[in-house]
PDB file of C-alpha atoms and ligand atoms in Angstrom:
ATOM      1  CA  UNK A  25      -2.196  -8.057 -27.719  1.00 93.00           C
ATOM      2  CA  UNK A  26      -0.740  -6.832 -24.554  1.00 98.00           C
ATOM      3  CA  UNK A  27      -1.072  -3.533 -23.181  1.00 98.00           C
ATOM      4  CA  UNK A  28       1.605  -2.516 -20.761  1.00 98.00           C
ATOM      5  CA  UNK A  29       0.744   0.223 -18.568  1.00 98.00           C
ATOM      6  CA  UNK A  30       3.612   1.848 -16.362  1.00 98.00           C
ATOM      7  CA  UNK A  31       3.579   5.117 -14.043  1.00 98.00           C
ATOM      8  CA  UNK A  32       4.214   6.466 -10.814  1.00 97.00           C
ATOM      9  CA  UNK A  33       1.557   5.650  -7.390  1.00 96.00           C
ATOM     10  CA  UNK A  34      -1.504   7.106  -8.020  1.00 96.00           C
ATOM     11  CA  UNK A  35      -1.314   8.077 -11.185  1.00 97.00           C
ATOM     12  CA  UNK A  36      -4.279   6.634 -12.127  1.00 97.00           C
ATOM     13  CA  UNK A  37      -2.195   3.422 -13.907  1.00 98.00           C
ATOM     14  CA  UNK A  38      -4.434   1.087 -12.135  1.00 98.00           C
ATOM     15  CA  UNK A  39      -7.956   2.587 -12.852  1.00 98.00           C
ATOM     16  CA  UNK A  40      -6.799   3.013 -17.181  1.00 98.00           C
ATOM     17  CA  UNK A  41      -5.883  -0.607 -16.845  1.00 98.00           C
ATOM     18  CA  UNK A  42      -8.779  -1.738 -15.716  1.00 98.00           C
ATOM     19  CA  UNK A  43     -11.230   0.126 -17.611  1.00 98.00           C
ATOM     20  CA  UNK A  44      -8.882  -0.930 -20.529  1.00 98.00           C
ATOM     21  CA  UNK A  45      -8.796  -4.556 -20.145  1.00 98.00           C
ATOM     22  CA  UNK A  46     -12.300  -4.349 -19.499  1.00 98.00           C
ATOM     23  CA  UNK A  47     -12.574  -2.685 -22.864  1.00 98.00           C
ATOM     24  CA  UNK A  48     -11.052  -5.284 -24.601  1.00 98.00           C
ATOM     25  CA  UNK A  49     -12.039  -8.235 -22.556  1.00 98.00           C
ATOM     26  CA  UNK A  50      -8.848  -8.773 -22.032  1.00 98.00           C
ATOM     27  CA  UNK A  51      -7.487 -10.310 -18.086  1.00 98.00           C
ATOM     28  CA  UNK A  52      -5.788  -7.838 -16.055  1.00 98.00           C
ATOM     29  CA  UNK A  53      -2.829  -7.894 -13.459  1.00 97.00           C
ATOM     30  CA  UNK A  54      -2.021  -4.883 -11.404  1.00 97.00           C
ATOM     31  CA  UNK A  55       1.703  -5.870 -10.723  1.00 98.00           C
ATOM     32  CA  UNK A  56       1.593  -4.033  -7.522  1.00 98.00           C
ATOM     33  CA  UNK A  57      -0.531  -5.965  -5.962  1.00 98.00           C
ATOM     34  CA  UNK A  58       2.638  -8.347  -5.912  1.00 98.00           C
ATOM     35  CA  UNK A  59       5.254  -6.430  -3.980  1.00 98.00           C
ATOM     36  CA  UNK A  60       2.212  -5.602  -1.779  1.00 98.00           C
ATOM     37  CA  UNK A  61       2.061  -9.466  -1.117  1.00 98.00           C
ATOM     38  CA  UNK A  62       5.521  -9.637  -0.079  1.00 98.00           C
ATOM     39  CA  UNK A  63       6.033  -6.206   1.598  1.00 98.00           C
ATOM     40  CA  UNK A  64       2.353  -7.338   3.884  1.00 98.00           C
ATOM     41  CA  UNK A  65       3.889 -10.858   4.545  1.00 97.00           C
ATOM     42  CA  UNK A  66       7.230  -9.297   5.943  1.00 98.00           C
ATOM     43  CA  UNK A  67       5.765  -6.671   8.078  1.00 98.00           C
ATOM     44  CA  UNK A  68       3.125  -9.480   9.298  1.00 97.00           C
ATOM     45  CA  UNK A  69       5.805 -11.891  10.565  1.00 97.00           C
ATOM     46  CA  UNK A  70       8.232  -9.013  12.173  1.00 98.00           C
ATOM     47  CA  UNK A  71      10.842  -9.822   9.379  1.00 98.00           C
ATOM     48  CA  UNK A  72      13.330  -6.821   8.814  1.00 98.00           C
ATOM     49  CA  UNK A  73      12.172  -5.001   5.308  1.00 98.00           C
ATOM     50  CA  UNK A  74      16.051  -4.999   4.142  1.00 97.00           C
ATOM     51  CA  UNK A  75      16.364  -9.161   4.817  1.00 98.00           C
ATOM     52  CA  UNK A  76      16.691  -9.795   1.093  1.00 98.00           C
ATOM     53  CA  UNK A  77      16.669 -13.434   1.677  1.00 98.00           C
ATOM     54  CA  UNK A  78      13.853 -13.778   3.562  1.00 98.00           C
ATOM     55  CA  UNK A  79      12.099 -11.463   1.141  1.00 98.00           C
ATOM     56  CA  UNK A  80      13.163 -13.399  -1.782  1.00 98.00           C
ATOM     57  CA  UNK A  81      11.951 -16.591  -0.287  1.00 98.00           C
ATOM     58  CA  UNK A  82       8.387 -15.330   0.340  1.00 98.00           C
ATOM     59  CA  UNK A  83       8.325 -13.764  -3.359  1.00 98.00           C
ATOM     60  CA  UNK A  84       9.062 -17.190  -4.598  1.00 98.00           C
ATOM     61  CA  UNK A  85       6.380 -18.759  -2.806  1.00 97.00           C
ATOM     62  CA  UNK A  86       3.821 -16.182  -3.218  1.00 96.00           C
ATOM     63  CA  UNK A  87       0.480 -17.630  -4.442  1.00 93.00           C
ATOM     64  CA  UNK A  88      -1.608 -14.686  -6.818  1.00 90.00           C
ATOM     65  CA  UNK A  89      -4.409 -16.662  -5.493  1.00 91.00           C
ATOM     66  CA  UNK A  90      -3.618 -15.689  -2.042  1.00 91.00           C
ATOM     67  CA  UNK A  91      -3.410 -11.840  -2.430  1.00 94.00           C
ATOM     68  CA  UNK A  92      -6.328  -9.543  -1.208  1.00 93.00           C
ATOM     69  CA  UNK A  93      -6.496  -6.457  -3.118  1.00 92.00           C
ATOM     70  CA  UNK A  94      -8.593  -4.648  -0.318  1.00 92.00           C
ATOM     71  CA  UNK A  95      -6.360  -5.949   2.223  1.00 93.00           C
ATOM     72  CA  UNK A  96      -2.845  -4.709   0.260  1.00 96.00           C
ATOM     73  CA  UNK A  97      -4.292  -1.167  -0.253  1.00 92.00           C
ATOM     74  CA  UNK A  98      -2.639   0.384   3.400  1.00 92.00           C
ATOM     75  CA  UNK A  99      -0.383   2.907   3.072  1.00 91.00           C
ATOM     76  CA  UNK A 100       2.400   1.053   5.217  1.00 94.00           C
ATOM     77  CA  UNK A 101       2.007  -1.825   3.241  1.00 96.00           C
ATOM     78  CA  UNK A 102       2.657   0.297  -0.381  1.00 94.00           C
ATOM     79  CA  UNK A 103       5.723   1.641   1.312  1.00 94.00           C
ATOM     80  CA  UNK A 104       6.835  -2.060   2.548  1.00 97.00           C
ATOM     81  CA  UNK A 105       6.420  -3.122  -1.339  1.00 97.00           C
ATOM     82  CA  UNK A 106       8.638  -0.147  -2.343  1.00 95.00           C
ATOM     83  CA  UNK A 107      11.387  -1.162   0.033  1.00 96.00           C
ATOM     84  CA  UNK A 108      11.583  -4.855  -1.410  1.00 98.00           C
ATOM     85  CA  UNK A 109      11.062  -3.824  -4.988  1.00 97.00           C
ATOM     86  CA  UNK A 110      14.278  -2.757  -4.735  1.00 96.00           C
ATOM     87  CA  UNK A 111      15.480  -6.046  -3.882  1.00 97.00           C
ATOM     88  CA  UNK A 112      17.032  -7.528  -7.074  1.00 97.00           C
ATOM     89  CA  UNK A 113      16.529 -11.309  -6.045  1.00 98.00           C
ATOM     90  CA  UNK A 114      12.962 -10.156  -5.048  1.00 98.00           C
ATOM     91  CA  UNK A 115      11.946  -8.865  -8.570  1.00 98.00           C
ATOM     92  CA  UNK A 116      13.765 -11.764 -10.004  1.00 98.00           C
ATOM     93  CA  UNK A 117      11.294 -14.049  -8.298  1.00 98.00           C
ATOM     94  CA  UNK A 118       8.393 -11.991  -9.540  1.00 98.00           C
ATOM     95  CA  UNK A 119       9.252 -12.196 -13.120  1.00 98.00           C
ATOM     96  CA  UNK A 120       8.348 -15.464 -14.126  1.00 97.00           C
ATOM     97  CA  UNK A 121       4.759 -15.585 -12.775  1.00 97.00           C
ATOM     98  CA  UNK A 122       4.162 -11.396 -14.505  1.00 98.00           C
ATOM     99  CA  UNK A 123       5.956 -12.697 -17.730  1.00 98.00           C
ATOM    100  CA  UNK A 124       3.409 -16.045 -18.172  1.00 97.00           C
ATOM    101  CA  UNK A 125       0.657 -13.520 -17.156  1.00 97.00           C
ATOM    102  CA  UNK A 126       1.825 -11.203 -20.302  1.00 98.00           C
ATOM    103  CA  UNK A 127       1.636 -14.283 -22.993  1.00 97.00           C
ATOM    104  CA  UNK A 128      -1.436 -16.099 -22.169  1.00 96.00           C
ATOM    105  CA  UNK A 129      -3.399 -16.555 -25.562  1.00 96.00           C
ATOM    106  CA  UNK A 130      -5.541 -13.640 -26.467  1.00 94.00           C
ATOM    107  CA  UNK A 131      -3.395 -11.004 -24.169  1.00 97.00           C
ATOM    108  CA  UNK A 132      -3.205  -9.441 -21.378  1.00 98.00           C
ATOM    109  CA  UNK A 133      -3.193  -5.854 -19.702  1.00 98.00           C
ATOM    110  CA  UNK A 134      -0.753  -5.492 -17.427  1.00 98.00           C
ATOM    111  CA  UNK A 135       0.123  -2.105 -14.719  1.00 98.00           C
ATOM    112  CA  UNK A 136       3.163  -1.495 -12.896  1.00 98.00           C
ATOM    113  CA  UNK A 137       6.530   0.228 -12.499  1.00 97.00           C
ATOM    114  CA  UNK A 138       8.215  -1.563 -15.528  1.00 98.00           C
ATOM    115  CA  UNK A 139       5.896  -3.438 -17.679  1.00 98.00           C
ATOM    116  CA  UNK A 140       7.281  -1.626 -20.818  1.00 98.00           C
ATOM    117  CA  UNK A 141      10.903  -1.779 -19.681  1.00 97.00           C
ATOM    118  CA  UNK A 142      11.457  -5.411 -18.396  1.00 97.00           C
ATOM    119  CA  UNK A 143       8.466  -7.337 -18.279  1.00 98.00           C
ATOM    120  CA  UNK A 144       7.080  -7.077 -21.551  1.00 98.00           C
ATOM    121  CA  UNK A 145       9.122  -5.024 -23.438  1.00 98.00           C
ATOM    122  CA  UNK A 146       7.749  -6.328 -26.968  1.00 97.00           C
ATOM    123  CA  UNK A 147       3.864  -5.241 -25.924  1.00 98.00           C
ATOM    124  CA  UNK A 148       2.004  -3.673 -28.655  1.00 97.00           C
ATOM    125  CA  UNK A 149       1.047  -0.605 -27.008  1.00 98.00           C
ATOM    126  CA  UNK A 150       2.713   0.834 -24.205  1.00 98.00           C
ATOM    127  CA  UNK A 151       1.305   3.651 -21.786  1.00 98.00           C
ATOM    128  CA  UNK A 152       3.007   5.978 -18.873  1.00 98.00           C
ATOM    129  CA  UNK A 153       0.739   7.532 -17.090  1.00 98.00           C
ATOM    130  CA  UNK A 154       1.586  10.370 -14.702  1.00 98.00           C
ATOM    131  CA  UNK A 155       0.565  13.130 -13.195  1.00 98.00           C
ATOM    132  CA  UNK A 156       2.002  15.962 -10.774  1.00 98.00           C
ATOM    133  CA  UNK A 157       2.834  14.912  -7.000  1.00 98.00           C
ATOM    134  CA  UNK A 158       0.568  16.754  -5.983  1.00 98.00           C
ATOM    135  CA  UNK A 159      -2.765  15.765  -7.639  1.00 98.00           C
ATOM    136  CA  UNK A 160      -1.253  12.306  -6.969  1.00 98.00           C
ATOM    137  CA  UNK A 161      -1.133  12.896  -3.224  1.00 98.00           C
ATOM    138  CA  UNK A 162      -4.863  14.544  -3.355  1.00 98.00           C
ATOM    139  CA  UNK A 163      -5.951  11.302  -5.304  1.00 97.00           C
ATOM    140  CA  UNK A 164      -4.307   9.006  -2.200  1.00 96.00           C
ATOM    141  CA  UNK A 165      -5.459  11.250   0.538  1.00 97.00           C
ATOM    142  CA  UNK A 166      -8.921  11.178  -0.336  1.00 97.00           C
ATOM    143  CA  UNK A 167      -8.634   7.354  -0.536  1.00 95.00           C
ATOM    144  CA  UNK A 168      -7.356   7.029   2.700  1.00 95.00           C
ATOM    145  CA  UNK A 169      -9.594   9.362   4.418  1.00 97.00           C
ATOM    146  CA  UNK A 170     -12.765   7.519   2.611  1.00 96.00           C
ATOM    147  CA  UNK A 171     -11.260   4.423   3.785  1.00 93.00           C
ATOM    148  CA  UNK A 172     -11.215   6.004   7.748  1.00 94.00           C
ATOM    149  CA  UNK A 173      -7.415   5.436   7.609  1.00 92.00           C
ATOM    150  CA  UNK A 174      -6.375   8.754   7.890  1.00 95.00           C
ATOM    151  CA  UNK A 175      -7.950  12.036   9.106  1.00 96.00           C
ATOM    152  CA  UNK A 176      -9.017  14.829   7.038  1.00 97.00           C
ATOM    153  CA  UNK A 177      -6.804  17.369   8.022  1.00 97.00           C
ATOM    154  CA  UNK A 178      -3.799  19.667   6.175  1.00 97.00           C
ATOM    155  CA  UNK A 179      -1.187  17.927   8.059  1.00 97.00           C
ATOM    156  CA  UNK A 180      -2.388  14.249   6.819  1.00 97.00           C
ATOM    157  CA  UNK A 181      -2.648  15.592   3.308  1.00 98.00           C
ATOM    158  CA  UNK A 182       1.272  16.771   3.801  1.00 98.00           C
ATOM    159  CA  UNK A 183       2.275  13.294   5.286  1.00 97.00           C
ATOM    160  CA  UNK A 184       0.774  12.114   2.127  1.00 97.00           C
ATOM    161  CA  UNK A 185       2.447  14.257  -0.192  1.00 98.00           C
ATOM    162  CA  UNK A 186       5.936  13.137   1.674  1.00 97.00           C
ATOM    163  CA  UNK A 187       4.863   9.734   1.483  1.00 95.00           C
ATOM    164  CA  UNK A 188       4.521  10.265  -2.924  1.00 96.00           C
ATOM    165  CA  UNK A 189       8.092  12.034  -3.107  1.00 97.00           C
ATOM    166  CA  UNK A 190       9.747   9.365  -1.097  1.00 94.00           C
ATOM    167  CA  UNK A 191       8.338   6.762  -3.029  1.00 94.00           C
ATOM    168  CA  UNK A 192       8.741   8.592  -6.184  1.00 95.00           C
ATOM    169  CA  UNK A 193      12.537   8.814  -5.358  1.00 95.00           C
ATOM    170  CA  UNK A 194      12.428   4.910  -4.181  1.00 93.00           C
ATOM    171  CA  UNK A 195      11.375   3.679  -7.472  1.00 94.00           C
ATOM    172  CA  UNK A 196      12.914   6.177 -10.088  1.00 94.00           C
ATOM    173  CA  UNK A 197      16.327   5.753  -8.223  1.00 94.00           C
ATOM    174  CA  UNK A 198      16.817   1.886  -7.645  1.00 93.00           C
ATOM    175  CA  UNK A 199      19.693   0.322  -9.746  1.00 93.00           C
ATOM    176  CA  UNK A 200      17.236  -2.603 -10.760  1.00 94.00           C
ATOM    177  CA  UNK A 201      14.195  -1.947 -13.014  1.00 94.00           C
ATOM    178  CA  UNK A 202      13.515   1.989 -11.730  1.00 94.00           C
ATOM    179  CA  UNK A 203      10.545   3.675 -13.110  1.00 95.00           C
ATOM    180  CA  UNK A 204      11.735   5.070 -16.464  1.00 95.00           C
ATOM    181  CA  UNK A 205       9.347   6.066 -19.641  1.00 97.00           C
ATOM    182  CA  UNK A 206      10.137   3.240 -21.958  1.00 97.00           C
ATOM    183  CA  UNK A 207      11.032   3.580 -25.246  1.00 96.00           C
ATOM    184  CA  UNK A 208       7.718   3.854 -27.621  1.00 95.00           C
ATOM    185  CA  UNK A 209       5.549   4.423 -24.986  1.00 98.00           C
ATOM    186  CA  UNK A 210       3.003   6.869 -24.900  1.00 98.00           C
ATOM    187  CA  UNK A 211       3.238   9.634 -21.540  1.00 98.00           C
ATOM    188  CA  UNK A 212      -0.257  10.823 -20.855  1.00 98.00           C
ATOM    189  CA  UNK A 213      -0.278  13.414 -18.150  1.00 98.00           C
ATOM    190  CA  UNK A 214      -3.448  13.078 -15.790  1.00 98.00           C
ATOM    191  CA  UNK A 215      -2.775  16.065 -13.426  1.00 98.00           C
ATOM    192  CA  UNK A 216      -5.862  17.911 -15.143  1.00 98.00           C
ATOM    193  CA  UNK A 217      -7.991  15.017 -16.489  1.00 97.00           C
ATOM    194  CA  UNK A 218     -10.425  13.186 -15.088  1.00 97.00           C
ATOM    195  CA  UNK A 219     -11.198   9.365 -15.299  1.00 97.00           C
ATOM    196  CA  UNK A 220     -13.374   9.579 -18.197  1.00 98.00           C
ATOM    197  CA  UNK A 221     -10.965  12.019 -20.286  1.00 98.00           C
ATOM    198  CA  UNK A 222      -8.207   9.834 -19.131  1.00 98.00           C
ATOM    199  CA  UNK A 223      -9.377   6.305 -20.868  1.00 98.00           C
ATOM    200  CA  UNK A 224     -10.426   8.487 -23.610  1.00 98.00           C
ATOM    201  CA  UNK A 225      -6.839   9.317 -24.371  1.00 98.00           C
ATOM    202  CA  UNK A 226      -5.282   5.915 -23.003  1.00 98.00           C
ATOM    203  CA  UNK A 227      -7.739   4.238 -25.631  1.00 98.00           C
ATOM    204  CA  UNK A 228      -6.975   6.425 -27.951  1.00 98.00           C
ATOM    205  CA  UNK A 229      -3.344   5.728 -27.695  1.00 98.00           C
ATOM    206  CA  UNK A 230      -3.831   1.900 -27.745  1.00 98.00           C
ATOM    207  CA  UNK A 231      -5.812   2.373 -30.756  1.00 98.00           C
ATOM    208  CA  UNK A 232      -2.857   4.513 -33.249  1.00 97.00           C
ATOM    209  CA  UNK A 233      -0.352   1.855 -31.547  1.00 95.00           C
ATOM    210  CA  UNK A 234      -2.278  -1.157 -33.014  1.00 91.00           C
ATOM    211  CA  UNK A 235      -3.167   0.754 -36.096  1.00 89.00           C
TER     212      UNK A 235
HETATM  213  O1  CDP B  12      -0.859   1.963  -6.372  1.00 92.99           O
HETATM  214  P1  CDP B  12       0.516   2.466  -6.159  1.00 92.99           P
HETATM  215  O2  CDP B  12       1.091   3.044  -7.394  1.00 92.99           O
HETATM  216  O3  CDP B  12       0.669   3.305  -4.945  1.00 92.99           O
HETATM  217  O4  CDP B  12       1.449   1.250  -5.811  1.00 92.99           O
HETATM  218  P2  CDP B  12       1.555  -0.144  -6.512  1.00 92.99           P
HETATM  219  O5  CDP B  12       1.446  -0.032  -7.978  1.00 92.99           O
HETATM  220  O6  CDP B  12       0.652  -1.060  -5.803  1.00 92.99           O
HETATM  221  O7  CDP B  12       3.063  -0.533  -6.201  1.00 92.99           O
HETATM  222  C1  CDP B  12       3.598  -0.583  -4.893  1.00 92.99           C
HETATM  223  C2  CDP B  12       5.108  -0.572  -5.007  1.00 92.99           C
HETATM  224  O8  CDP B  12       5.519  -1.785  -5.653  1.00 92.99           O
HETATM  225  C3  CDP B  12       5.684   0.536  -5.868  1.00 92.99           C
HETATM  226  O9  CDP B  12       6.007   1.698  -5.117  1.00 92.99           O
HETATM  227  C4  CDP B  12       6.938  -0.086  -6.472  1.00 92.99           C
HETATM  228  O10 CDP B  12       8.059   0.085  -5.630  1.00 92.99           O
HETATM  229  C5  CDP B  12       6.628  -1.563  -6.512  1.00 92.99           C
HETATM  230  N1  CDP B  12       6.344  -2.041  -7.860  1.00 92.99           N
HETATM  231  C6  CDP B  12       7.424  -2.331  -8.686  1.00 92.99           C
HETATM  232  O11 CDP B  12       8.558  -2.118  -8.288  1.00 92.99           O
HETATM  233  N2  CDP B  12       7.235  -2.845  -9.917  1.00 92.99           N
HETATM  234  C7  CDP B  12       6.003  -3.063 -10.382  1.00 92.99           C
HETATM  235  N3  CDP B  12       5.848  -3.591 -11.602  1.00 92.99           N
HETATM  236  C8  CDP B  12       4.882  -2.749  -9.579  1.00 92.99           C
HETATM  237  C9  CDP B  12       5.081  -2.221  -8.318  1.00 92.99           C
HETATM  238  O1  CDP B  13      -2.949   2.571  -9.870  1.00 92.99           O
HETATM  239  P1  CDP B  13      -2.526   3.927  -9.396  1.00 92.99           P
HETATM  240  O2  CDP B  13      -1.941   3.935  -8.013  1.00 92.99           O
HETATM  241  O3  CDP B  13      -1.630   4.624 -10.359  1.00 92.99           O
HETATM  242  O4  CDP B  13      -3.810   4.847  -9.338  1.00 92.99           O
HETATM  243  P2  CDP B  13      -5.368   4.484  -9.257  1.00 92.99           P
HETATM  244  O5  CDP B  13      -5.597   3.558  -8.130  1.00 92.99           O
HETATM  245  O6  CDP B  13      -5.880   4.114 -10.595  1.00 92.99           O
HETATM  246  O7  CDP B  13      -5.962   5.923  -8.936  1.00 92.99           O
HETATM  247  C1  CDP B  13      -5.734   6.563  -7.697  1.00 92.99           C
HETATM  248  C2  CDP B  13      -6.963   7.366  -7.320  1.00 92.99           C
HETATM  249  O8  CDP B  13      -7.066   8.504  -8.177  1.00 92.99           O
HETATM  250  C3  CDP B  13      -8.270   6.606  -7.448  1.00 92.99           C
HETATM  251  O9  CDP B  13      -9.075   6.939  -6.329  1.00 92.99           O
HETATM  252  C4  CDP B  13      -8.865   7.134  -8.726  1.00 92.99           C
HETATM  253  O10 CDP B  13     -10.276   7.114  -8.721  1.00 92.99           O
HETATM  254  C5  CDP B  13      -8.361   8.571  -8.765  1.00 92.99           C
HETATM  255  N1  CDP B  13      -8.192   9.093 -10.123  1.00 92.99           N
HETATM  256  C6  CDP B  13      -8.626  10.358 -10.430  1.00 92.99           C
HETATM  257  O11 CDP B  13      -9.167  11.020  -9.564  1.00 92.99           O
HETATM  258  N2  CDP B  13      -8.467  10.870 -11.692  1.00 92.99           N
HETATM  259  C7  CDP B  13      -7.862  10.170 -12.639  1.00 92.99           C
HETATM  260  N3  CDP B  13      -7.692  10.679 -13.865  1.00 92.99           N
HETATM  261  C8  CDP B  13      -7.399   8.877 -12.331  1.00 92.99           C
HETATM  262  C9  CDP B  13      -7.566   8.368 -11.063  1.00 92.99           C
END
């Protein structure tokens, strides 16, 4: 069984995937995490973010082993991922390591941008989870204030909320693979649920899908 989970940042994708796979016993990959490898790697070694080449080369050598999910949570390094995502050649490199992920015996629960769309697109149950841009900037602002990387002011909450809309726009309106609500899946809206209301529905979902 594989569970493919798409939505936009903090939607709350990543949490529902987790508490999902951890539901079924099933191993999890937060695709993210991936683009965050390559986008931290390029800003690391001073390479320019729209050197498709370069990015494409450190995609193909990325090691999953290698990627530090505390590490890859900045918020310059989710707006580096965004900027190579876009690279064709760069999501081309990705897609053999997600796609060997999504068939291992048993399953798999995977989270990203387009699970549903292009890397599994034959999943049994498919979820888009979203929520309005501005719960989703509350949910990242209070992250990165816990964390100490930002203060806790209006003005930091607005950069935050700018931060959401240009992503947003970044991954809905690339030419390759852009955030769309794939066909079959099931949209639950977060904006007034909380975490425990929000598996409820996501399993809830995967359970009529498998049905
Ligand atoms: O947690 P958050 O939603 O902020 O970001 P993420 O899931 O870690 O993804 C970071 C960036 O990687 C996104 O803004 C997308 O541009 C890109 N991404 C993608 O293009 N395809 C995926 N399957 C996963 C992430
Ligand atoms: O993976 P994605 O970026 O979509 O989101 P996440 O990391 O699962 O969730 C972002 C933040 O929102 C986390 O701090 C969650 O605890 C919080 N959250 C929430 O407050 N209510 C929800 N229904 C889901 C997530």
């Amino acid at each position: 069984m594989i569970i493919a989970i798409d939505g936009p940042a903090a939607s709350g994708k990543g949490t529902l995937a987790r508490r999902l796979a951890a539901h079924y016993r099933l191993p999890h990959l937060d695709t993210g995490l991936l683009y965050r490898g390559v986008g931290r790697i390029m800003l690391d070694r001073g390479f320019p973010l729209d050197n498709v080449e370069i990015a494409q080369a450190i995609a193909e050598n990325l090691d999953l082993a290698d990627l530090d999910a505390e590490k890859l949570r900045t918020r310059d390094t989710g707006e580096a991922a965004s900027v190579v995502a876009a690279h064709g050649p760069v999501r081309q490199a990705l897609l053999a390591l997600q796609r060997t992920f999504a068939s291992q015996t048993g399953g798999a629960v995977l989270d990203g941008r387009d699970i549903a769309t292009v890397i599994a697109p034959d999943a049994e149950a498919k979820l888009f989870i979203t929520a309005s841009p501005e719960e989703r900037a509350r949910r990242r602002f209070r992250e990165l204030v816990g964390r100490g990387e930002l203060a806790d002011t209006a003005d930091s909450y607005q950069a935050v909320l700018a931060d959401i809309a240009k992503r947003d726009a970044r991954d809905s309106g690339r030419a390759d693979a852009p955030l769309i609500v794939a066909p079959g899946a099931v949209v639950i809206d977060t904006t007034d649920l909380a975490i425990e209301p929000a598996f409820a529905a996501a399993l809830a979902a995967v359970e009529a899908a498998l049905r």
